[in-house]
Short mmCIF file of C-alpha atoms in Angstrom, two decimals:
data_model
loop_
_atom_site.label_atom_id
_atom_site.label_comp_id
_atom_site.label_asym_id
_atom_site.label_seq_id
_atom_site.Cartn_x
_atom_site.Cartn_y
_atom_site.Cartn_z
CA UNK A 1 4.63 -20.58 3.32
CA UNK A 2 4.09 -16.89 3.98
CA UNK A 3 3.10 -15.54 7.42
CA UNK A 4 1.29 -12.27 7.68
CA UNK A 5 1.28 -12.15 11.48
CA UNK A 6 3.44 -9.07 11.82
CA UNK A 7 2.52 -7.40 8.53
CA UNK A 8 0.94 -4.03 7.85
CA UNK A 9 -0.56 -3.60 4.44
CA UNK A 10 -1.17 -0.08 3.23
CA UNK A 11 -3.41 0.46 0.19
CA UNK A 12 -3.94 3.78 -1.53
CA UNK A 13 -6.58 4.86 -3.91
CA UNK A 14 -7.75 8.04 -5.63
CA UNK A 15 -11.30 6.72 -5.45
CA UNK A 16 -13.51 9.42 -4.18
CA UNK A 17 -11.00 12.17 -5.02
CA UNK A 18 -13.61 14.06 -7.10
CA UNK A 19 -16.05 13.83 -4.19
CA UNK A 20 -13.46 15.19 -1.77
CA UNK A 21 -12.56 17.95 -4.20
CA UNK A 22 -16.22 18.89 -4.60
CA UNK A 23 -16.64 19.10 -0.83
CA UNK A 24 -13.56 21.34 -0.58
CA UNK A 25 -14.80 23.62 -3.36
CA UNK A 26 -18.14 23.96 -1.52
CA UNK A 27 -16.20 24.63 1.70
CA UNK A 28 -17.90 21.61 3.30
CA UNK A 29 -16.00 19.56 5.91
CA UNK A 30 -14.82 16.14 4.66
CA UNK A 31 -16.89 13.63 6.56
CA UNK A 32 -15.38 10.14 6.20
CA UNK A 33 -18.67 8.31 6.81
CA UNK A 34 -20.48 10.43 4.24
CA UNK A 35 -17.69 9.90 1.77
CA UNK A 36 -17.72 6.10 2.23
CA UNK A 37 -21.43 5.93 1.84
CA UNK A 38 -21.15 7.79 -1.49
CA UNK A 39 -18.45 5.38 -2.63
CA UNK A 40 -20.83 2.49 -1.77
CA UNK A 41 -23.69 4.12 -3.64
CA UNK A 42 -21.61 4.68 -6.82
CA UNK A 43 -20.46 1.04 -6.63
CA UNK A 44 -16.77 2.02 -6.33
CA UNK A 45 -16.21 -0.12 -3.29
CA UNK A 46 -18.39 -2.80 -1.68
CA UNK A 47 -18.88 -2.59 2.08
CA UNK A 48 -17.55 -6.21 2.44
CA UNK A 49 -14.26 -5.06 0.94
CA UNK A 50 -13.78 -1.93 3.02
CA UNK A 51 -14.81 -3.82 6.23
CA UNK A 52 -11.62 -5.87 5.80
CA UNK A 53 -9.55 -2.78 6.70
CA UNK A 54 -8.77 -1.89 10.31
CA UNK A 55 -8.53 1.80 9.44
CA UNK A 56 -9.33 4.12 6.58
CA UNK A 57 -7.71 7.52 6.35
CA UNK A 58 -9.05 10.20 4.05
CA UNK A 59 -6.46 12.69 2.89
CA UNK A 60 -7.17 16.18 1.69
CA UNK A 61 -5.90 17.12 -1.79
CA UNK A 62 -2.37 18.53 -1.95
CA UNK A 63 -1.80 22.28 -2.03
CA UNK A 64 0.76 23.79 -4.46
CA UNK A 65 3.26 24.56 -1.67
CA UNK A 66 3.15 20.85 -0.67
CA UNK A 67 3.75 19.88 -4.31
CA UNK A 68 6.77 22.21 -4.42
CA UNK A 69 8.11 20.47 -1.27
CA UNK A 70 7.63 17.08 -3.00
CA UNK A 71 9.39 18.38 -6.08
CA UNK A 72 12.42 19.47 -3.87
CA UNK A 73 12.48 16.04 -2.27
CA UNK A 74 12.72 14.45 -5.72
CA UNK A 75 15.41 16.89 -6.77
CA UNK A 76 17.37 16.10 -3.59
CA UNK A 77 17.17 12.39 -4.27
CA UNK A 78 18.68 13.04 -7.77
CA UNK A 79 21.40 15.21 -6.16
CA UNK A 80 22.22 12.40 -3.71
CA UNK A 81 22.56 9.85 -6.49
CA UNK A 82 24.82 12.18 -8.46
CA UNK A 83 26.85 12.95 -5.35
CA UNK A 84 27.68 9.21 -5.15
CA UNK A 85 29.14 9.63 -8.66
CA UNK A 86 31.26 12.65 -7.64
CA UNK A 87 29.00 15.31 -9.18
CA UNK A 88 27.08 18.14 -7.53
CA UNK A 89 23.51 18.84 -8.62
CA UNK A 90 21.36 21.76 -7.61
CA UNK A 91 18.28 23.58 -8.93
CA UNK A 92 17.08 27.09 -8.87
CA UNK A 93 13.93 27.72 -6.93
CA UNK A 94 12.09 28.93 -10.00
CA UNK A 95 12.99 25.71 -11.86
CA UNK A 96 11.56 23.49 -9.11
CA UNK A 97 8.44 25.60 -8.89
CA UNK A 98 7.98 25.28 -12.69
CA UNK A 99 8.36 21.53 -12.43
CA UNK A 100 5.79 21.47 -9.66
CA UNK A 101 3.26 23.49 -11.63
CA UNK A 102 3.80 21.35 -14.77
CA UNK A 103 3.48 18.03 -12.75
CA UNK A 104 0.45 19.15 -10.77
CA UNK A 105 -2.03 20.09 -13.46
CA UNK A 106 -5.03 18.46 -11.72
CA UNK A 107 -5.49 17.86 -8.02
CA UNK A 108 -7.55 14.72 -8.78
CA UNK A 109 -4.25 13.10 -10.05
CA UNK A 110 -2.24 14.09 -7.00
CA UNK A 111 1.55 14.23 -7.31
CA UNK A 112 1.99 11.14 -9.49
CA UNK A 113 2.39 13.09 -12.76
CA UNK A 114 5.12 15.18 -10.99
CA UNK A 115 7.34 12.18 -10.88
CA UNK A 116 6.98 11.67 -14.57
CA UNK A 117 7.74 15.36 -15.36
CA UNK A 118 10.87 15.25 -13.27
CA UNK A 119 11.97 12.05 -14.97
CA UNK A 120 11.32 13.51 -18.44
CA UNK A 121 12.68 17.03 -17.85
CA UNK A 122 15.57 16.32 -15.43
CA UNK A 123 16.60 12.75 -15.14
CA UNK A 124 16.56 12.11 -18.89
CA UNK A 125 18.54 15.34 -19.51
CA UNK A 126 21.10 14.30 -16.91
CA UNK A 127 21.36 10.83 -18.45
CA UNK A 128 22.03 12.43 -21.87
CA UNK A 129 24.77 14.55 -20.35
CA UNK A 130 26.37 11.60 -18.71
CA UNK A 131 26.13 9.37 -21.80
CA UNK A 132 27.68 12.11 -23.98
CA UNK A 133 30.54 12.58 -21.42
CA UNK A 134 29.51 16.22 -21.17
CA UNK A 135 29.70 15.92 -17.38
CA UNK A 136 32.10 14.11 -15.04
CA UNK A 137 33.45 13.80 -11.52
CA UNK A 138 33.89 17.20 -9.82
CA UNK A 139 31.45 18.98 -12.07
CA UNK A 140 28.43 20.89 -10.83
CA UNK A 141 25.13 20.74 -12.74
CA UNK A 142 22.52 23.44 -12.16
CA UNK A 143 18.86 23.19 -13.32
CA UNK A 144 18.16 26.72 -14.40
CA UNK A 145 14.74 28.51 -14.17
CA UNK A 146 14.28 28.00 -17.96
CA UNK A 147 14.66 24.19 -17.54
CA UNK A 148 18.21 24.09 -19.05
CA UNK A 149 20.82 21.93 -17.30
CA UNK A 150 23.99 24.02 -16.99
CA UNK A 151 27.27 22.20 -16.44
CA UNK A 152 29.98 24.04 -14.52
CA UNK A 153 33.37 22.36 -14.89
#
């Protein structure tokens, strides 16, 4: 038996992102009611479904400076995990900005591709270094602006 008495369920969707982006490009204010009616018209959501929610929040698309901040948060998570293994990890500002630009190629997709880029370019490279015993406790790893992981023993 499962009780949902004290539960908050948060759902996210990119539905309507292109409509929001079009409003921003035309410098029109984002009107939630107008947006929802367009989602109904296009058959993306039925009113019966959306009426089940207590609140609906419409977010504006991310700006590049916000994507860079997200990239730094991801880099700091990696640094924290490596710190637990006795290694120091840092990144040059230009490297993080390059990751942000590569992972944020289309505002319609949001920051989700950024996570994949960081995994591919940073985490996989770090894993290779660890598996090859090229890095160990007490070492410092720097993500350079050209994307290279430099190990300082």
